[in-house]
Amino acid sequence: MLRVLLATPDFPPSTGGIAVLMGNLMRSMSGVEVRVVAFGEEGARESDLAAGFDTRRVGSVEMRRPLAVALLNGRLLSEIRRFRPDVILSGHVVASIAALPLQRLFGIPVVQYVHADEFRVRPRLTGRAVRSAAATIAVSRYTRDMALEAGADAAKVRVIPPGVELPSCPLAERGEEPVFVTVASFISPRKGHDVIVRALPLIRERVPGARWVTVGDGPLRSEIEQAAAAAGVADAVAFLGRVDDEERDRWLDRARAFCMPSRLPPDGTGGEGFGIVYLEAGAHGLPVVGGRVAGALDAVIDGETGLLVDPTDHEEVAEALVSLLSDRALADRLGAGGRENAEAHAWPRIGARVEALLEEIAAACHA
């Protein structure tokens, strides 16, 4: 059986996109033996035991990031000697600091995941990682293009999107209330909460009673709450904060549309590598509105699973949401397309693709 050493700072019980991707990927690969090296955090031991992960935790998410990253990379050497992996899977470029020298030292190939924003935040490290890894997994065509611009060998870059967990229960009957929902943290302004606030008065003029429900929290939340009050729509917005998966899914079942007009950062680099939340909404039969940029171009099929818009134009965002909230036939058609697209991205299918790549790279290295 193929032995895979996964090194990633982001892993469940963390709830960010990379952590969710890595956790579900480990659950979906049935033909490999995996050991994980990840940051320690509250609830990690219980999470690892419940999921059955063979995980070595180092440092803490509360630690200063450089120190935690140093501990993560330092642990890789000892785990290579103990576990003797056939391949190292680096879930984030910060793990490549040790993984790539170990590739040269021990001849163990490294497969590097790239998501998008690391090309902006850590350009030199990311460029070195994609140029040196035995293979690179890009989560979208947008991310692949950034890897190629950074000097990666096109023959070594594979586009494998994230997967999605399909609901175990039949799709619920949608409510009649014109509610749309956003699931996104209030950490980066590029998620588009501010644009939705500006769009909401226009939406309510044409769809009386329209309401916006936000799931997520972060330092920008108070700024968006103040903006909603200033726009006179505070009574039409529900800020739920962080909720568990069950409550999130209830809103994805109840709402009539999903909206996250994510945009590029000011310098035009990075941003949304893919957008798993678009697939999650689609898995619940919910039509989506996304920004016509970056990884959303792969995650949302315009006119089939949702509507892509200029994410900086609040009038265009309003027009798309009015269409979905007022035209039930359109919303149902796009929601059905979203469900079909989600099924094509179900984790067993995506996990099998990653597993096949890891086996290919290991076999080529040890031939």
Coordinates of C-alpha atoms in Angstrom, one line a residue:
M1 CA 0.0 0.0 0.0
L2 CA 1.2 3.5 -0.9
R3 CA 2.5 5.4 2.1
V4 CA 1.8 9.2 2.0
L5 CA 3.2 11.7 4.5
L6 CA 0.9 14.8 4.4
A7 CA 2.4 18.0 5.8
T8 CA 0.0 20.9 6.2
P9 CA -0.5 23.7 8.7
D10 CA -4.3 23.7 8.0
F11 CA -6.2 20.6 9.0
P12 CA -9.4 19.8 10.9
P13 CA -10.7 20.8 13.3
S14 CA -9.7 24.1 11.6
T15 CA -12.6 25.2 9.3
G16 CA -10.8 27.2 6.6
G17 CA -10.9 26.1 3.0
I18 CA -7.5 24.4 2.9
A19 CA -8.2 22.5 6.2
V20 CA -11.5 21.3 4.9
L21 CA -9.9 20.2 1.6
M22 CA -7.1 18.3 3.3
G23 CA -9.4 16.6 5.9
N24 CA -11.9 15.4 3.3
L25 CA -9.1 14.3 0.9
M26 CA -7.6 12.1 3.6
R27 CA -11.1 10.5 4.2
S28 CA -11.6 9.9 0.5
M29 CA -8.4 8.1 -0.4
S30 CA -9.0 4.4 0.3
G31 CA -5.9 2.8 -1.2
V32 CA -3.2 4.6 0.7
E33 CA -1.7 4.7 4.2
V34 CA -1.4 8.3 5.4
R35 CA 0.4 10.0 8.3
V36 CA -0.4 13.7 8.8
V37 CA 1.9 16.4 10.4
A38 CA -0.2 19.5 11.3
F39 CA -0.4 22.3 13.8
G40 CA -1.9 21.6 17.2
E41 CA -5.0 23.3 18.3
E42 CA -7.9 23.0 20.7
G43 CA -10.0 19.9 20.0
A44 CA -7.4 18.4 17.7
R45 CA -7.0 15.2 19.6
E46 CA -10.7 14.5 19.7
S47 CA -11.0 15.4 16.0
D48 CA -8.2 13.0 15.0
L49 CA -9.5 10.2 17.1
A50 CA -13.1 10.6 15.7
A51 CA -11.8 10.7 12.1
G52 CA -9.2 7.9 12.6
F53 CA -6.4 10.1 11.4
D54 CA -2.8 9.1 12.2
T55 CA -1.7 12.7 13.0
R56 CA 1.3 14.2 14.6
R57 CA 0.6 17.6 16.0
V58 CA 3.3 20.2 16.5
G59 CA 3.2 23.7 17.9
S60 CA -0.1 25.5 18.0
V61 CA -2.2 27.8 15.9
E62 CA -2.0 30.3 18.7
M63 CA 1.8 30.4 18.3
R64 CA 3.5 33.0 16.1
R65 CA 3.2 31.7 12.6
P66 CA 7.0 31.6 11.8
L67 CA 7.7 29.5 14.9
A68 CA 4.8 27.1 14.3
V69 CA 6.0 26.7 10.7
A70 CA 9.5 26.0 11.8
L71 CA 8.3 23.2 14.2
L72 CA 6.1 21.7 11.4
N73 CA 9.1 21.5 9.0
G74 CA 11.4 20.3 11.7
R75 CA 9.1 17.4 12.4
L76 CA 9.1 16.1 8.8
L77 CA 12.7 14.7 9.1
S78 CA 11.8 12.5 12.1
E79 CA 8.6 11.3 10.5
I80 CA 10.3 10.4 7.3
R81 CA 12.7 8.2 9.3
R82 CA 9.8 6.6 11.3
F83 CA 7.1 6.3 8.6
R84 CA 9.2 5.8 5.5
P85 CA 6.8 7.4 3.0
D86 CA 6.7 6.7 -0.7
V87 CA 5.6 10.3 -1.4
I88 CA 5.3 13.6 0.6
L89 CA 2.1 15.6 0.0
S90 CA 2.6 19.2 0.9
G91 CA -0.8 20.8 1.5
H92 CA 0.6 24.3 1.7
V93 CA 3.8 25.9 0.4
V94 CA 5.1 26.6 3.9
A95 CA 5.6 22.8 4.3
S96 CA 7.9 22.8 1.2
I97 CA 10.6 24.5 3.3
A98 CA 11.7 21.1 4.6
A99 CA 9.9 18.8 2.1
L100 CA 11.9 19.9 -0.9
P101 CA 15.4 19.5 0.7
L102 CA 14.2 16.1 2.0
Q103 CA 13.2 15.2 -1.6
R104 CA 16.8 15.8 -2.7
L105 CA 18.3 14.1 0.4
F106 CA 16.2 10.9 0.5
G107 CA 14.8 10.7 -3.1
I108 CA 11.2 10.9 -1.8
P109 CA 9.1 12.8 -4.3
V110 CA 7.1 15.9 -3.2
V111 CA 3.6 16.7 -4.6
Q112 CA 2.8 20.3 -3.9
Y113 CA -0.7 21.7 -3.5
V114 CA -1.2 25.3 -4.6
H115 CA -4.4 27.3 -3.9
A116 CA -3.9 30.9 -5.2
D117 CA -3.2 33.4 -2.4
E118 CA 0.3 32.0 -1.6
F119 CA 1.5 33.4 -5.0
R120 CA 0.8 36.9 -3.6
V121 CA 1.7 36.4 0.1
R122 CA 4.8 34.2 -0.4
P123 CA 5.8 34.6 -4.1
R124 CA 9.5 33.4 -3.8
L125 CA 8.7 30.4 -1.7
T126 CA 5.8 29.4 -3.9
G127 CA 7.8 29.8 -7.1
R128 CA 10.5 27.6 -5.7
A129 CA 8.0 25.0 -4.6
V130 CA 6.3 24.7 -8.0
R131 CA 9.6 24.6 -9.9
S132 CA 11.1 21.9 -7.7
A133 CA 8.2 19.6 -6.8
A134 CA 7.9 16.3 -8.6
A135 CA 4.3 17.4 -9.3
T136 CA 2.0 20.3 -8.5
I137 CA -1.7 20.0 -7.9
A138 CA -3.5 23.3 -8.8
V139 CA -7.0 23.6 -7.6
S140 CA -8.2 25.5 -10.7
R141 CA -7.1 26.7 -14.1
Y142 CA -6.5 30.1 -12.6
T143 CA -4.1 28.6 -10.0
R144 CA -2.4 26.5 -12.7
D145 CA -1.8 29.6 -14.8
M146 CA -0.1 31.3 -11.8
A147 CA 2.1 28.2 -11.3
L148 CA 3.2 28.3 -14.9
E149 CA 3.9 32.1 -14.7
A150 CA 6.1 31.2 -11.6
G151 CA 8.2 28.8 -13.7
A152 CA 6.5 25.5 -13.2
D153 CA 7.0 22.8 -15.8
A154 CA 3.6 22.5 -17.5
A155 CA 4.0 18.7 -17.7
K156 CA 4.2 18.5 -13.9
V157 CA 1.1 20.6 -13.1
R158 CA -2.3 18.9 -12.8
V159 CA -5.5 20.7 -12.2
I160 CA -7.6 18.7 -9.6
P161 CA -10.4 20.8 -8.1
P162 CA -11.5 20.4 -4.5
G163 CA -14.3 18.0 -3.8
V164 CA -17.6 18.4 -1.9
E165 CA -19.5 16.2 0.5
L166 CA -23.0 15.5 -0.8
P167 CA -25.9 15.8 1.7
S168 CA -26.9 12.4 3.0
C169 CA -30.6 13.3 3.1
P170 CA -32.9 14.1 0.1
L171 CA -33.0 17.8 -0.8
A172 CA -35.4 19.8 1.4
E173 CA -38.3 21.8 0.0
R174 CA -37.3 25.4 -0.4
G175 CA -39.0 28.1 1.5
E176 CA -41.1 30.8 -0.1
E177 CA -39.4 33.7 1.7
P178 CA -36.9 35.6 -0.6
V179 CA -33.8 34.8 1.4
F180 CA -30.2 34.6 0.0
V181 CA -27.2 33.4 2.0
T182 CA -23.5 34.0 2.1
V183 CA -21.1 31.6 3.8
A184 CA -17.7 33.3 4.2
S185 CA -15.4 34.6 6.9
F186 CA -15.2 38.4 7.6
I187 CA -11.4 38.3 7.3
S188 CA -10.7 39.6 3.8
P189 CA -12.6 42.3 2.1
R190 CA -12.3 40.4 -1.2
K191 CA -15.2 38.1 -0.2
G192 CA -17.6 40.9 -1.3
H193 CA -19.7 41.5 1.8
D194 CA -19.4 45.3 1.2
V195 CA -20.7 45.0 -2.3
I196 CA -23.7 43.0 -1.2
V197 CA -24.5 45.7 1.4
R198 CA -24.6 48.3 -1.4
A199 CA -26.7 45.9 -3.6
L200 CA -29.3 45.1 -0.9
P201 CA -31.3 48.4 -1.1
L202 CA -31.6 47.9 -4.9
I203 CA -32.7 44.3 -4.4
R204 CA -35.4 45.2 -1.8
E205 CA -36.8 47.8 -4.2
R206 CA -37.7 45.1 -6.6
V207 CA -38.1 42.1 -4.3
P208 CA -39.9 43.4 -1.2
G209 CA -39.0 41.4 1.9
A210 CA -35.7 40.1 0.6
R211 CA -33.3 39.2 3.4
W212 CA -29.6 38.4 3.5
V213 CA -28.3 35.8 5.9
T214 CA -24.5 35.7 6.6
V215 CA -22.7 32.7 8.1
G216 CA -19.1 33.4 9.3
D217 CA -17.2 35.7 11.5
G218 CA -14.1 37.8 11.6
P219 CA -12.6 41.3 12.3
L220 CA -14.5 42.9 9.4
R221 CA -17.9 41.9 10.6
S222 CA -18.5 45.1 12.7
E223 CA -17.6 47.2 9.7
I224 CA -20.2 45.4 7.5
E225 CA -22.8 45.7 10.3
Q226 CA -22.2 49.4 10.4
A227 CA -22.4 49.7 6.6
A228 CA -25.8 47.8 6.6
A229 CA -27.1 50.2 9.2
A230 CA -25.9 53.2 7.2
A231 CA -27.6 51.9 4.1
G232 CA -30.9 51.5 6.0
V233 CA -31.0 47.7 5.6
A234 CA -29.9 46.5 9.0
D235 CA -33.3 44.9 9.7
A236 CA -32.9 42.9 6.5
V237 CA -29.6 41.2 7.4
A238 CA -29.0 38.4 9.9
F239 CA -25.4 38.0 11.0
L240 CA -25.2 34.5 12.4
G241 CA -21.5 34.3 13.1
R242 CA -19.8 30.9 13.1
V243 CA -22.3 28.0 13.2
D244 CA -22.0 24.3 13.0
D245 CA -22.3 22.4 9.7
E246 CA -25.9 21.3 10.5
E247 CA -27.1 24.9 10.9
R248 CA -25.2 26.0 7.8
D249 CA -26.8 23.2 5.8
R250 CA -30.3 24.2 7.1
W251 CA -29.8 27.7 5.6
L252 CA -28.4 26.2 2.3
D253 CA -31.7 24.2 2.2
R254 CA -33.9 27.1 3.1
A255 CA -32.5 30.0 1.1
R256 CA -33.4 30.8 -2.5
A257 CA -29.9 31.8 -3.6
F258 CA -26.3 31.9 -2.5
C259 CA -24.1 34.9 -3.1
M260 CA -20.3 35.4 -2.7
P261 CA -19.0 38.0 -5.2
S262 CA -15.4 37.4 -4.4
R263 CA -13.0 39.7 -6.1
L264 CA -9.2 39.9 -6.8
P265 CA -6.9 41.6 -4.2
P266 CA -5.9 45.2 -5.2
D267 CA -2.7 44.0 -6.9
G268 CA -4.6 41.5 -9.0
T269 CA -2.7 38.5 -7.7
G270 CA -4.2 35.6 -5.6
G271 CA -7.7 35.7 -4.4
E272 CA -10.2 32.8 -4.6
G273 CA -8.3 29.7 -5.7
F274 CA -11.5 27.8 -6.4
G275 CA -14.4 28.4 -3.9
I276 CA -15.6 25.2 -2.3
V277 CA -18.6 27.1 -0.9
Y278 CA -20.0 27.4 -4.4
L279 CA -20.0 23.6 -4.7
E280 CA -21.4 23.2 -1.2
A281 CA -24.3 25.4 -2.2
G282 CA -24.8 23.5 -5.4
A283 CA -24.8 20.2 -3.5
H284 CA -28.0 21.5 -1.8
G285 CA -29.5 22.5 -5.1
L286 CA -28.9 26.2 -4.5
P287 CA -28.2 28.5 -7.4
V288 CA -25.2 30.8 -6.8
V289 CA -23.9 34.3 -7.7
G290 CA -20.1 34.5 -7.9
G291 CA -17.5 36.9 -9.1
R292 CA -16.4 36.5 -12.7
V293 CA -12.7 36.2 -11.8
A294 CA -10.1 33.8 -10.4
G295 CA -11.1 30.3 -9.4
A296 CA -14.8 31.0 -9.4
L297 CA -14.6 30.6 -13.2
D298 CA -14.1 26.9 -12.5
A299 CA -16.4 26.5 -9.5
V300 CA -19.4 28.2 -11.1
I301 CA -20.6 27.4 -14.6
D302 CA -22.2 30.6 -15.8
G303 CA -25.8 30.1 -16.8
E304 CA -25.8 26.4 -15.7
T305 CA -25.1 26.4 -12.0
G306 CA -25.3 30.1 -11.2
L307 CA -24.6 33.6 -12.5
L308 CA -21.1 35.1 -12.7
V309 CA -20.9 38.9 -12.3
D310 CA -18.5 41.8 -12.0
P311 CA -17.7 41.4 -8.3
T312 CA -17.0 45.1 -7.9
D313 CA -20.3 46.2 -9.4
H314 CA -23.1 46.3 -6.8
E315 CA -25.7 46.9 -9.5
E316 CA -24.7 43.8 -11.4
V317 CA -24.8 41.8 -8.2
A318 CA -28.3 43.2 -7.4
E319 CA -29.5 42.3 -10.9
A320 CA -28.3 38.7 -10.6
L321 CA -29.9 38.2 -7.1
V322 CA -33.2 39.8 -8.3
S323 CA -33.3 37.3 -11.1
L324 CA -32.8 34.4 -8.8
L325 CA -35.2 35.6 -6.1
S326 CA -38.0 36.5 -8.5
D327 CA -37.7 33.8 -11.2
R328 CA -38.4 30.5 -9.5
A329 CA -38.0 28.5 -12.8
L330 CA -34.5 30.0 -13.4
A331 CA -33.4 29.4 -9.8
D332 CA -34.7 25.8 -9.9
R333 CA -32.9 25.1 -13.2
L334 CA -29.6 26.6 -12.0
G335 CA -30.0 24.8 -8.7
A336 CA -30.4 21.5 -10.5
G337 CA -27.3 22.2 -12.5
G338 CA -25.4 23.0 -9.3
R339 CA -26.4 19.7 -7.8
E340 CA -25.2 17.8 -10.9
N341 CA -21.9 19.7 -10.9
A342 CA -21.5 18.9 -7.2
E343 CA -22.0 15.2 -7.9
A344 CA -19.3 15.4 -10.5
H345 CA -17.0 16.8 -7.7
A346 CA -18.0 14.3 -5.0
W347 CA -15.1 13.5 -2.8
P348 CA -14.7 9.9 -3.7
R349 CA -14.1 11.0 -7.3
I350 CA -11.7 13.7 -6.4
G351 CA -9.9 11.6 -3.9
A352 CA -9.4 8.9 -6.5
R353 CA -7.8 11.4 -8.9
V354 CA -5.3 12.6 -6.3
E355 CA -4.6 9.0 -5.2
A356 CA -3.9 8.0 -8.8
L357 CA -1.5 11.0 -9.2
L358 CA 0.4 10.1 -6.0
E359 CA 0.8 6.5 -7.2
E360 CA 2.0 7.7 -10.6
I361 CA 4.6 10.0 -9.1
A362 CA 5.8 7.4 -6.5
A363 CA 6.1 4.7 -9.2
A364 CA 8.1 7.0 -11.6
C365 CA 10.5 8.0 -8.8
H366 CA 11.2 4.4 -7.6
A367 CA 11.3 2.8 -11.1

